[in-house]
Amino acid sequence: MKKVTKAVIPAAGLGTRVLPATKAMPKGMLPIVDKPAIQYLVEEAVRSGITDILIILSRSQSIIEDHFDRSPELEAKLAAPGKEKMLEECLGISNLANIMFVRQHQTLGLGHAVSMAKAFTGDDPFVVIYGDDVIWGEDPVCAQLIRAYEEFGRPVAGVSAVPWADVSRYCSLKTTPLHDNYFFVDDMIEKPKKGQEFSNYSILGRVLLTPEIYDILAHTKPGAGGEIQLTDAMAEYSRTRGGMTAVEFTGKHYDMGNKLKVVEAQVELALQHPEIGEAFRAYLKEFCKTL
């Protein structure tokens, strides 16, 4: 079994759910305290043992490339005495992993975006980190998926139980318990209509795939929303190629395409921030007295 060292981050979405903030700025660059959302995704991958990352962008998103690149002018300014920590942080961003970029010329869906990673992943298994989904926890979700892959030898989906009323916004998996928080999956459906649901377990932002997915994606027709859905390809894999494993992951999920969840991420992670956490907590306590 090959070691999982590659990750793909599809980040080419238009961010329409969080306009006007994303009119000129990719939603991946929305700040959570002092880091853009996409940096949290990259750091999760690195913490999980990933060394090579492909970020899939659309046009006008070169700011993401710039963020992970060196900045000689800024670094020169930060070379002054007393700014060593800031310089170390900036240099660290460009050294997180071997990060590459490819442009998705048309936003034809998540499945289409993943299909563009074939040359990058080759014959290796790889993690897909959905660009909208920041998941914060001590145990990185990518690492949780990798452990499941190493145990069962099948592609893996990171799942969570969502309210039944919300299943139609996500996908629904047909699951059979294995042990602990592991399930066997032999079918799934994207954005099911009422009565089509298998369960209220939905994929939330992380999957681990094997190269067989590319042959399936090559003949996957547009599905929900008129887009090529990765879920449709995984459903075919689950039905015809021995199934997948689902991991009910630990960690707090934040949908960066949801304005309320963006604010929740900023507040909750600010409370845990080593520099401002205590001061921000005190501020919130005083502010709440005025409500």
Coordinates of C-alpha atoms in Angstrom, one line a residue, residues 42-172:
V42 CA -2.8 23.6 3.9
E43 CA -1.6 23.4 7.5
E44 CA -4.0 20.5 8.2
A45 CA -2.6 18.6 5.3
V46 CA 1.0 19.2 6.4
R47 CA 0.1 18.1 10.0
S48 CA -1.2 14.9 8.5
G49 CA 2.1 14.0 6.7
I50 CA 1.2 15.5 3.3
T51 CA 4.2 16.8 1.4
D52 CA 2.8 17.7 -2.0
I53 CA -0.3 19.9 -2.5
L54 CA -2.1 20.9 -5.7
I55 CA -4.4 23.9 -5.4
I56 CA -6.9 24.3 -8.2
L57 CA -7.7 27.9 -9.0
S58 CA -9.8 30.0 -11.4
R59 CA -8.7 33.2 -13.1
S60 CA -8.3 36.2 -10.9
Q61 CA -7.2 34.1 -8.0
S62 CA -3.4 34.7 -8.3
I63 CA -3.5 36.3 -4.8
I64 CA -3.6 32.7 -3.4
E65 CA -0.4 31.9 -5.3
D66 CA 1.1 35.1 -4.0
H67 CA 0.2 34.2 -0.4
F68 CA 2.2 30.9 -0.6
D69 CA 5.1 32.5 -2.5
R70 CA 8.2 34.3 -1.1
S71 CA 7.9 38.1 -0.8
P72 CA 11.5 39.5 -0.9
E73 CA 10.4 43.1 -0.4
L74 CA 8.4 42.2 2.8
E75 CA 11.1 39.9 4.0
A76 CA 13.6 42.7 3.7
K77 CA 11.5 45.0 5.8
L78 CA 11.0 42.3 8.4
A79 CA 14.7 41.7 8.6
A80 CA 15.0 44.6 11.0
P81 CA 15.7 43.9 14.7
G82 CA 12.6 43.1 16.7
K83 CA 10.6 41.7 13.8
E84 CA 12.2 38.2 13.8
K85 CA 8.9 36.4 14.7
M86 CA 7.0 38.1 11.9
L87 CA 9.8 37.2 9.4
E88 CA 9.8 33.6 10.6
E89 CA 6.0 33.4 10.1
C90 CA 6.2 34.8 6.6
L91 CA 9.0 32.5 5.6
G92 CA 7.2 29.5 7.1
I93 CA 4.2 30.0 4.8
S94 CA 6.2 29.5 1.7
N95 CA 8.0 26.5 3.2
L96 CA 4.9 24.6 4.4
A97 CA 4.9 22.1 1.6
N98 CA 5.7 21.6 -2.1
I99 CA 2.7 23.6 -3.4
M100 CA 1.6 23.7 -7.0
F101 CA -1.2 25.4 -8.8
V102 CA -3.4 24.7 -11.9
R103 CA -6.1 26.8 -13.3
Q104 CA -9.7 25.5 -13.9
H105 CA -10.8 27.4 -16.9
Q106 CA -14.5 26.7 -16.4
T107 CA -16.1 26.0 -13.0
L108 CA -17.9 22.8 -14.1
G109 CA -18.1 21.2 -10.7
L110 CA -16.0 19.5 -8.0
G111 CA -15.7 16.4 -10.0
H112 CA -14.3 18.3 -13.0
A113 CA -11.8 20.1 -10.7
V114 CA -10.6 16.8 -9.2
S115 CA -10.1 15.3 -12.7
M116 CA -7.6 18.1 -13.4
A117 CA -5.3 16.6 -10.7
K118 CA -4.6 13.3 -12.6
A119 CA -1.1 14.3 -13.8
F120 CA -0.3 15.5 -10.3
T121 CA -1.4 12.4 -8.4
G122 CA -0.5 9.8 -10.9
D123 CA -0.9 6.3 -9.5
D124 CA -0.9 7.5 -5.9
P125 CA -3.8 7.8 -3.4
F126 CA -4.6 11.4 -2.5
V127 CA -6.7 13.5 -0.2
V128 CA -9.2 16.0 -1.5
I129 CA -9.7 19.0 0.8
Y130 CA -12.8 20.9 -0.2
G131 CA -11.9 24.6 -0.5
D132 CA -15.0 25.7 1.4
D133 CA -14.4 23.6 4.5
V134 CA -12.2 24.5 7.5
I135 CA -12.2 21.8 10.2
W136 CA -10.4 22.7 13.4
G137 CA -9.3 20.1 15.9
E138 CA -6.3 18.5 17.6
D139 CA -6.4 15.4 15.3
P140 CA -6.3 16.6 11.7
V141 CA -9.2 15.1 9.6
C142 CA -6.8 14.2 6.8
A143 CA -4.8 12.1 9.3
Q144 CA -8.0 10.4 10.4
L145 CA -8.8 9.5 6.8
I146 CA -5.3 8.3 6.2
R147 CA -5.5 5.9 9.2
A148 CA -8.8 4.5 7.9
Y149 CA -7.3 4.0 4.4
E150 CA -4.3 2.2 6.0
E151 CA -6.7 -0.1 8.0
F152 CA -9.2 -1.0 5.3
G153 CA -7.4 -0.3 2.0
R154 CA -10.4 1.5 0.5
P155 CA -11.2 5.1 -0.5
V156 CA -12.4 7.1 2.5
A157 CA -15.0 9.8 3.1
G158 CA -15.0 12.2 6.1
V159 CA -18.6 12.4 7.3
S160 CA -20.7 13.9 10.0
A161 CA -24.3 13.4 11.0
V162 CA -26.2 16.6 9.9
P163 CA -29.8 17.6 10.7
W164 CA -32.2 15.7 8.5
A165 CA -33.6 19.1 7.2
D166 CA -30.1 19.9 5.9
V167 CA -29.3 16.6 4.1
S168 CA -30.7 18.0 0.8
R169 CA -27.9 20.6 0.9
Y170 CA -25.2 18.0 1.1
C171 CA -25.2 14.3 0.2
S172 CA -26.5 11.2 1.9

